Tab-separated table of C-alpha atoms in Angstrom:
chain	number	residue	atom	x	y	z
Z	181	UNK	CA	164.146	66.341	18.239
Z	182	UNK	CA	167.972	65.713	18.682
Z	183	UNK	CA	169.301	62.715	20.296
Z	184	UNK	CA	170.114	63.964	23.970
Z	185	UNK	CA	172.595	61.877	23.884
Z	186	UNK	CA	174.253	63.699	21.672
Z	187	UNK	CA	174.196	66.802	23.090
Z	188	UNK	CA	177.443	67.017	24.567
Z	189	UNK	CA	179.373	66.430	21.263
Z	190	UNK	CA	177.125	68.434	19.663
Z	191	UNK	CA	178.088	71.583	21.425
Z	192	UNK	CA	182.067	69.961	20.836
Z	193	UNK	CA	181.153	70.082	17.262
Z	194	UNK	CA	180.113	73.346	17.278
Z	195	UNK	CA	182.794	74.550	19.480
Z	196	UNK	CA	184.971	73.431	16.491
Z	197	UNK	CA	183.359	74.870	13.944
Z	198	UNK	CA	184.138	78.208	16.041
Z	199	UNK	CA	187.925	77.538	16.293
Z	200	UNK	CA	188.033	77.360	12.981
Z	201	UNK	CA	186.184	79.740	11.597
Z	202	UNK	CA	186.529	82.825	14.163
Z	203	UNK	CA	189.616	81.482	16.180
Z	204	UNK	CA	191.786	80.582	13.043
Z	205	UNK	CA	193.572	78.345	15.117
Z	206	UNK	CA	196.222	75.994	13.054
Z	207	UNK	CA	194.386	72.335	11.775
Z	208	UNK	CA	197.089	70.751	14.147
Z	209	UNK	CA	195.877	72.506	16.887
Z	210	UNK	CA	192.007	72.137	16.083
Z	211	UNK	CA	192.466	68.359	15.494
Z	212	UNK	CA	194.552	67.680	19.091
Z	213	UNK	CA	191.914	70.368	21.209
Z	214	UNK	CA	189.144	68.021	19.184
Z	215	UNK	CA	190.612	64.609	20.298
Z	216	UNK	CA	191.001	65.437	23.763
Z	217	UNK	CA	187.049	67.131	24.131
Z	218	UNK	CA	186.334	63.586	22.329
Z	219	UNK	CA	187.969	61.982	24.993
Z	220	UNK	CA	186.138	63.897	27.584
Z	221	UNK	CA	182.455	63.305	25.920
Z	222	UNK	CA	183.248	58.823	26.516
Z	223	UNK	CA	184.304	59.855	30.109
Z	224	UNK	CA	181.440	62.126	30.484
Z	225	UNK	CA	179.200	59.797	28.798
Z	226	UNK	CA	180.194	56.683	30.922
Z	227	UNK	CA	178.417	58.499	34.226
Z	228	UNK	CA	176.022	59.324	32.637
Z	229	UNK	CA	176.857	63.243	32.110
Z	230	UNK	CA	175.573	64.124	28.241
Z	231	UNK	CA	174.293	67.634	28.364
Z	232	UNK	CA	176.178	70.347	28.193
Z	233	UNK	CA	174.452	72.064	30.711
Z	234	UNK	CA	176.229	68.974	33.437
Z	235	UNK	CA	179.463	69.926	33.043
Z	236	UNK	CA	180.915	71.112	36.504
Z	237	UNK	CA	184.321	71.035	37.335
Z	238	UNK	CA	184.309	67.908	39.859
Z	239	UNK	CA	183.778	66.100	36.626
Z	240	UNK	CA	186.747	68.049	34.832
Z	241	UNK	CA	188.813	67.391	37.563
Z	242	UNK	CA	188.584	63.766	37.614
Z	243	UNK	CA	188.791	63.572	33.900
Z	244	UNK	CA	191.915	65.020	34.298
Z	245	UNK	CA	192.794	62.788	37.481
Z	246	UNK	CA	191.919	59.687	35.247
Z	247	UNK	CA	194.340	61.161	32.327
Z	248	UNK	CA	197.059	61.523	35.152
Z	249	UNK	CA	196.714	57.912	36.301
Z	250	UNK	CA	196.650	56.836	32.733
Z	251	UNK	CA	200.528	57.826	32.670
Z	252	UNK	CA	199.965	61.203	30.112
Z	253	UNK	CA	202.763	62.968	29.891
Z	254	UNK	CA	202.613	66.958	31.656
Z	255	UNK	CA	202.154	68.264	28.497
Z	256	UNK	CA	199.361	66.019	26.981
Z	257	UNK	CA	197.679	67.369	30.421
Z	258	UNK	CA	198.372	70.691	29.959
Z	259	UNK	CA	196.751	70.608	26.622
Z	260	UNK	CA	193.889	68.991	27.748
Z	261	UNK	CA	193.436	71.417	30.522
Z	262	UNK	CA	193.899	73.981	27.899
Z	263	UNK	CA	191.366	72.793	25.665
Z	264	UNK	CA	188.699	71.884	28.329
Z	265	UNK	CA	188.981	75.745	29.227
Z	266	UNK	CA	188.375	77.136	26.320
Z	267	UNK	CA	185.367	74.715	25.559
Z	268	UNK	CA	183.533	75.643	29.041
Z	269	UNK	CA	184.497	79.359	28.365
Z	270	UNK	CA	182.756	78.530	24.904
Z	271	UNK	CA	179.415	77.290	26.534
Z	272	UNK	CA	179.617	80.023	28.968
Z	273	UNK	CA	179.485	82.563	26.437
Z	274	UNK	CA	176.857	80.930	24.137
Z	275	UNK	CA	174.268	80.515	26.915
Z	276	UNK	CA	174.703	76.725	27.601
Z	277	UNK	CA	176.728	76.442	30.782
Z	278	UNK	CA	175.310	79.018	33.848
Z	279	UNK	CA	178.836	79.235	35.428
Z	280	UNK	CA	182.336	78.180	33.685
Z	281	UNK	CA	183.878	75.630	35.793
Z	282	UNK	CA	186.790	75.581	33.209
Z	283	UNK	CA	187.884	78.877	35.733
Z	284	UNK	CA	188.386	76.739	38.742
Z	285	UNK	CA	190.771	74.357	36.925
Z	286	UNK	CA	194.767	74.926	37.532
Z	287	UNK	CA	196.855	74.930	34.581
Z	288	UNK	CA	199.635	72.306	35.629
Z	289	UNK	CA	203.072	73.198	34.648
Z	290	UNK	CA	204.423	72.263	30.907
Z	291	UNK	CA	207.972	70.318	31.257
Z	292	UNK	CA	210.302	72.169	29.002
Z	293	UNK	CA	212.991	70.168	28.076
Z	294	UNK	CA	216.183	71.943	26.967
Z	295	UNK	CA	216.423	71.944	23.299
Z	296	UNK	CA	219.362	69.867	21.139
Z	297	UNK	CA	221.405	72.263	19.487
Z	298	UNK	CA	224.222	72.458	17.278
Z	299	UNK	CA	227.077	74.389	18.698
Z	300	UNK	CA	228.733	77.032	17.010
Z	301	UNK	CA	231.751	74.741	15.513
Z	302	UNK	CA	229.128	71.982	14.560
Z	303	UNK	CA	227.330	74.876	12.814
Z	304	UNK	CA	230.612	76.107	10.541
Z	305	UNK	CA	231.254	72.451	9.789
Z	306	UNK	CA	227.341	72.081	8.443
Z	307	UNK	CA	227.692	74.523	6.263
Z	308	UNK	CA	230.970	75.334	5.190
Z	309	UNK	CA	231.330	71.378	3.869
Z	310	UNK	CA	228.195	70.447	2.550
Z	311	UNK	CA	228.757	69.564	-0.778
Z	312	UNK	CA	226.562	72.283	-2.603
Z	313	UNK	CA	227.281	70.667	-6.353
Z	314	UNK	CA	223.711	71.001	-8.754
Z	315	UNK	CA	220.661	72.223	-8.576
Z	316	UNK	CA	219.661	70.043	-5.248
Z	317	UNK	CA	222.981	70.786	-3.674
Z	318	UNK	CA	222.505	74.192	-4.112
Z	319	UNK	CA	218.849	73.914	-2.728
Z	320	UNK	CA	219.653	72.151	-0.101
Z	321	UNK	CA	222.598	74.329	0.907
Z	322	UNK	CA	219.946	77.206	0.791
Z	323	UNK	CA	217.479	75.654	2.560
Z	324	UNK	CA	219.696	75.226	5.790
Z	325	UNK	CA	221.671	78.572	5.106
Z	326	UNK	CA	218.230	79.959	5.592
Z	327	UNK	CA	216.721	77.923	8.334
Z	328	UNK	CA	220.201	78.641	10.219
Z	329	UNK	CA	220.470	82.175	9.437
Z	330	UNK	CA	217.141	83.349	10.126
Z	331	UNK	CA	215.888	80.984	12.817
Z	332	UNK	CA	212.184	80.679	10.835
Z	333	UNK	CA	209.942	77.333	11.188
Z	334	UNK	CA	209.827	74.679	8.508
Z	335	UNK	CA	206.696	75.590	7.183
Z	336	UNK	CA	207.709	79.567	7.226
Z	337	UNK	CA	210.171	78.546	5.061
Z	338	UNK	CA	208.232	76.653	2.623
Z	339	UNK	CA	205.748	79.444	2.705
Z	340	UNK	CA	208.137	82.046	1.448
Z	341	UNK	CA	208.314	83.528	-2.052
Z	342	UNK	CA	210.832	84.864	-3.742
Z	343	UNK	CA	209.464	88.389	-3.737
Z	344	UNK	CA	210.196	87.797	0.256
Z	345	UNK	CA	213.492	88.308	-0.039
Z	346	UNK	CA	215.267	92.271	0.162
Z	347	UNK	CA	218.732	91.498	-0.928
Z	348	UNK	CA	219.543	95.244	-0.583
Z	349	UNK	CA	218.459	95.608	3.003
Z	350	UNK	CA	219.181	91.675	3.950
Z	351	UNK	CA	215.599	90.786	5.196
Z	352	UNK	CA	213.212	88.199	4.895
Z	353	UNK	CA	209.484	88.514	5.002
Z	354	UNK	CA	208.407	85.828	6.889
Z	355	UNK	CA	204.472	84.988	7.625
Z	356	UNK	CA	204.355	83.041	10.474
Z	357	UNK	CA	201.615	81.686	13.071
Z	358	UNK	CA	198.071	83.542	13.079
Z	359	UNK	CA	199.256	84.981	9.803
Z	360	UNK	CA	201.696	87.479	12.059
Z	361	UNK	CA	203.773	88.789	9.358
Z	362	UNK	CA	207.209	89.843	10.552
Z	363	UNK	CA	210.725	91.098	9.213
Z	364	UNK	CA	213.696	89.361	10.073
Z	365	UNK	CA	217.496	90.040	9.467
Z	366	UNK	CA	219.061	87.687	6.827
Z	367	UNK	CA	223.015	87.425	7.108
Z	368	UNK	CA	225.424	87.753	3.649
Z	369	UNK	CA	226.244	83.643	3.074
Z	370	UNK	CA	222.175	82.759	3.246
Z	371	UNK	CA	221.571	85.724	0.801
Z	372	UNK	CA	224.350	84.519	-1.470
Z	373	UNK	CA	223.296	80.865	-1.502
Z	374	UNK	CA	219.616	81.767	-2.226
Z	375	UNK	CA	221.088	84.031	-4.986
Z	376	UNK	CA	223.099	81.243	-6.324
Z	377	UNK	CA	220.062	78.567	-5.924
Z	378	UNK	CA	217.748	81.725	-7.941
Z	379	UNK	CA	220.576	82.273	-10.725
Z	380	UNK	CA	221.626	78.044	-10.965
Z	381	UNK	CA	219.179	76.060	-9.504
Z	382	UNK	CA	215.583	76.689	-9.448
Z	383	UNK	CA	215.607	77.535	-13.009
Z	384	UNK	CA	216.050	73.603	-13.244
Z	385	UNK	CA	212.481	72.737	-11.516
Z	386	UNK	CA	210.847	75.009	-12.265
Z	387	UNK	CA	207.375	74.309	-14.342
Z	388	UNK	CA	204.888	76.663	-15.431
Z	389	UNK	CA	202.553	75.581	-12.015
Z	390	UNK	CA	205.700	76.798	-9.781
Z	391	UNK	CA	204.449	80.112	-8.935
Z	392	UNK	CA	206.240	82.642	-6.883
Z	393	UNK	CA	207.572	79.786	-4.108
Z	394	UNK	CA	210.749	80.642	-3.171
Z	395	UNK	CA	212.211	76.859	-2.558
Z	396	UNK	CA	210.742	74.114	-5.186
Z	397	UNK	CA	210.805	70.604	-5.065
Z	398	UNK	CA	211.938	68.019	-8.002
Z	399	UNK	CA	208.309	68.209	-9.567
Z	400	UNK	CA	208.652	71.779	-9.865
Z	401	UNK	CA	205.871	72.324	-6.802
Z	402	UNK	CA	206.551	74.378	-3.747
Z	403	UNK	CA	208.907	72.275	-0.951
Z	404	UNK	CA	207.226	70.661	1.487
Z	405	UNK	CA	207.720	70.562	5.086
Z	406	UNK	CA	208.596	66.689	4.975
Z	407	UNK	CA	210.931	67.354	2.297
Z	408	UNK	CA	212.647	70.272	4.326
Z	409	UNK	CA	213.038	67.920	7.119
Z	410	UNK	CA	214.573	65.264	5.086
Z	411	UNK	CA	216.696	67.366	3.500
Z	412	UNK	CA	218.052	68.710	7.010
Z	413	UNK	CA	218.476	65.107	8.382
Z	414	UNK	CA	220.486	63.629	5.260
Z	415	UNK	CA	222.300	66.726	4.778
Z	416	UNK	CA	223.608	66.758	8.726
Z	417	UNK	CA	224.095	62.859	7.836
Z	418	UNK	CA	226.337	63.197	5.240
Z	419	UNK	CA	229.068	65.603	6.744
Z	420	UNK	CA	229.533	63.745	9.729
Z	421	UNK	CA	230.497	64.596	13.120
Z	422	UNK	CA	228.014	66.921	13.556
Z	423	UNK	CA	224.664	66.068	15.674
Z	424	UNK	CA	221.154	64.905	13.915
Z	425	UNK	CA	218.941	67.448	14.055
Z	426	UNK	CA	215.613	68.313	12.329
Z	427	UNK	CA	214.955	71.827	11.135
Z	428	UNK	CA	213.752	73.292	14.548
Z	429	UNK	CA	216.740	71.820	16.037
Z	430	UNK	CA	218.252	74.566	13.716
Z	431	UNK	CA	215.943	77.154	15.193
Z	432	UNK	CA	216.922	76.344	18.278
Z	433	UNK	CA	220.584	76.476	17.426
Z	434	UNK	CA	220.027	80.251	15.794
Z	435	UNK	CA	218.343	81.183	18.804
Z	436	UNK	CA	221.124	80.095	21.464
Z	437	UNK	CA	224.266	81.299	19.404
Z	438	UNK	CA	222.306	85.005	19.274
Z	439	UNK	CA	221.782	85.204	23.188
Z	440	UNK	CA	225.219	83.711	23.330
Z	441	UNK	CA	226.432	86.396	20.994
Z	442	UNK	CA	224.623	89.638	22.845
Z	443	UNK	CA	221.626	89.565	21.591
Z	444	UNK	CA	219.043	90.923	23.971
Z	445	UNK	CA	215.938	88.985	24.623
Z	446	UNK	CA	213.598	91.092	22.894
Z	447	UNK	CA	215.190	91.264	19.868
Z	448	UNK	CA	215.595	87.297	19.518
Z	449	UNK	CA	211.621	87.552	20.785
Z	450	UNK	CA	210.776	89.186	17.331
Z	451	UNK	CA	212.803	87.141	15.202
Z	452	UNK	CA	211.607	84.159	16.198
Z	453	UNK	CA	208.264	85.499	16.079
Z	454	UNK	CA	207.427	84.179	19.443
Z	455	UNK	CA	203.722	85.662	20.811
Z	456	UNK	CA	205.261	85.108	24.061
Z	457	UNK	CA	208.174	86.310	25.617
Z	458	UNK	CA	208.294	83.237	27.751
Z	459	UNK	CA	208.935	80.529	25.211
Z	460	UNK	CA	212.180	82.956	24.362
Z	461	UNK	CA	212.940	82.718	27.486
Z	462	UNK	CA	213.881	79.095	27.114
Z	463	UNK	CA	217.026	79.589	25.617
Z	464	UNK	CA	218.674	81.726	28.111
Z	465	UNK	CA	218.486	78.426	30.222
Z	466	UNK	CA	220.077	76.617	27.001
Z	467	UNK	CA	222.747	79.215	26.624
Z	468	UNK	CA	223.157	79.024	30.737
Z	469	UNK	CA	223.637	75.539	30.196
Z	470	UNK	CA	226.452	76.017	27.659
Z	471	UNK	CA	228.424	78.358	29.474
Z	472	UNK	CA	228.095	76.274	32.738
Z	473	UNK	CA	230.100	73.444	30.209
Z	474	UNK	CA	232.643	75.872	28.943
Z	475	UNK	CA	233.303	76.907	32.724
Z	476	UNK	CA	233.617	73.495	33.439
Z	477	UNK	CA	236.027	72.399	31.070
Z	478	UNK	CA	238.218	75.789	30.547
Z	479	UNK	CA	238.363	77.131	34.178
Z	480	UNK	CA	240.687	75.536	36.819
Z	481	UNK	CA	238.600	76.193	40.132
Z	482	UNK	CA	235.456	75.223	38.336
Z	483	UNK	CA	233.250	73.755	41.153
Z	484	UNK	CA	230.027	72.804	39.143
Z	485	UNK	CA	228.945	69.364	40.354
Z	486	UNK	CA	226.575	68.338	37.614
């Protein structure tokens, strides 16, 4: 007979195992939703609460209370309220809670902080100096002509192969989160700078474990993320005058100079490869925030206050 006091992460153990297997949720995700039901098993535990079947939402409620006083930030308590949702709507289902008190909880509201972005100067500057000399330089030049240009995630990018690329109809194939593939627009000076990292470059790392990965590292292995990154810090480092950002910094940046440019929200919606049209909807308020600045500091009755 099993432990009853083990019951409770028992069923979070199982709950994982479900994620994982039939959610195919990302391993960041599964480990952070996993940490906080942890955390809720120990409060659980403490009053004495260690079958499933005990969970109500009084005690959810001030778990959550208890996180709040504890200082976490609104979006470490969004995700928590998040996770402890789908957990109870887990037990529901599988016959171990009568009622899903995960329903009665209210989502509180994520604090979306504007993004850092380069402006469209800063941009030019980036990529128009970078010294783009060898095999790395031309990498690296690739790397952010690409992560500029197209607006994909880190690891999108390191996921790509070079049969991704349509240099005839300037696309990428990118496969992003939940294995969503999705087409996206690839302008003329990332297309020529992969081209010239293909014909000059790659040729140099490349080993006979290199595969079809578009952008290799010095050992001849597909790019990492972490690499990316670094690359996009010391790159932005060594031009100068131009704001440290990491790669989604350069995301952001693609994002806000299409809405600034006419792009409709829609379209910037698919080629981000957002699920939602909300977390688009972010960078209107960036781009809002942009304009407000140029209004300030071009027009002569400007009366912003801030």
């Amino acid at each position: 007979m099993a432990d009853v006091t083990n019951a409770l992460e028992d069923a979070v153990a199982d709950f994982g195992r479900h994620l994982s297997a039939e959610r195919d949720v990302s391993p960041h995700t599964l480990r952070a939703y996993l940490g906080d039901l942890a955390d809720l098993c120990a409060y659980a535990a403490v009053i004495g609460v260690t079958e499933p079947a005990d969970l109500d939402v009084s005690l959810l409620r001030a778990w959550l209370a208890r996180q709040h006083a504890l200082g976490r930030s609104r979006a470490t308590l969004a995700r928590r309220t998040a996770a402890a949702r789908a957990f109870t709507r887990h037990l529901h289902r599988t016959g171990l809670l009568q009622d899903d008190p995960g329903l009665l909880l209210g989502a509180p509201k994520r604090q979306r902080d504007l993004p850092d972005v380069l402006n469209q100067e800063h941009a030019a500057r980036l990529l128009d100096t970078m010294d783009a000399q060898g095999p790395l330089g031309l990498r690296d030049l690739a790397v952010l002509e690409v992560l500029y240009g197209t607006g994909v995630r880190v690891s999108e990018l390191c996921g790509l192969d070079i049969d991704d690329l349509d240099t005839g109809r300037r696309t990428l194939r990118v496969l992003g989160k939940g294995g969503r593939e999705r087409i996206v627009p690839i302008g003329e000076p990332a297309v020529r700078a992969v081209q010239d990292w293909l014909r000059a470059g790659r040729p140099s790392f490349a080993t006979g474990d290199s595969g079809p990965a578009l952008f290799l590292g010095v050992r001849g292995g597909r790019l990492h993320p972490t690499t990316a990154r670094r690359i996009v810090h010391d790159r932005i480092s060594e031009v100068g005058q131009v704001p440290d950002l990491s790669p989604h910094g350069l995301r952001h940046s693609a994002a806000t100079h299409l809405l600034e440019g006419g792009a409709d929200l829609r379209s910037v919606q698919e080629i981000l490869g957002h699920a939602s049209l909300q977390t688009t909807q972010l960078y209107t308020h960036v781009s809002a925030e942009r304009l407000k600045q140029v209004h300030r500091q071009a027009h002569p009755r400007s009366t912003h206050p801030d």
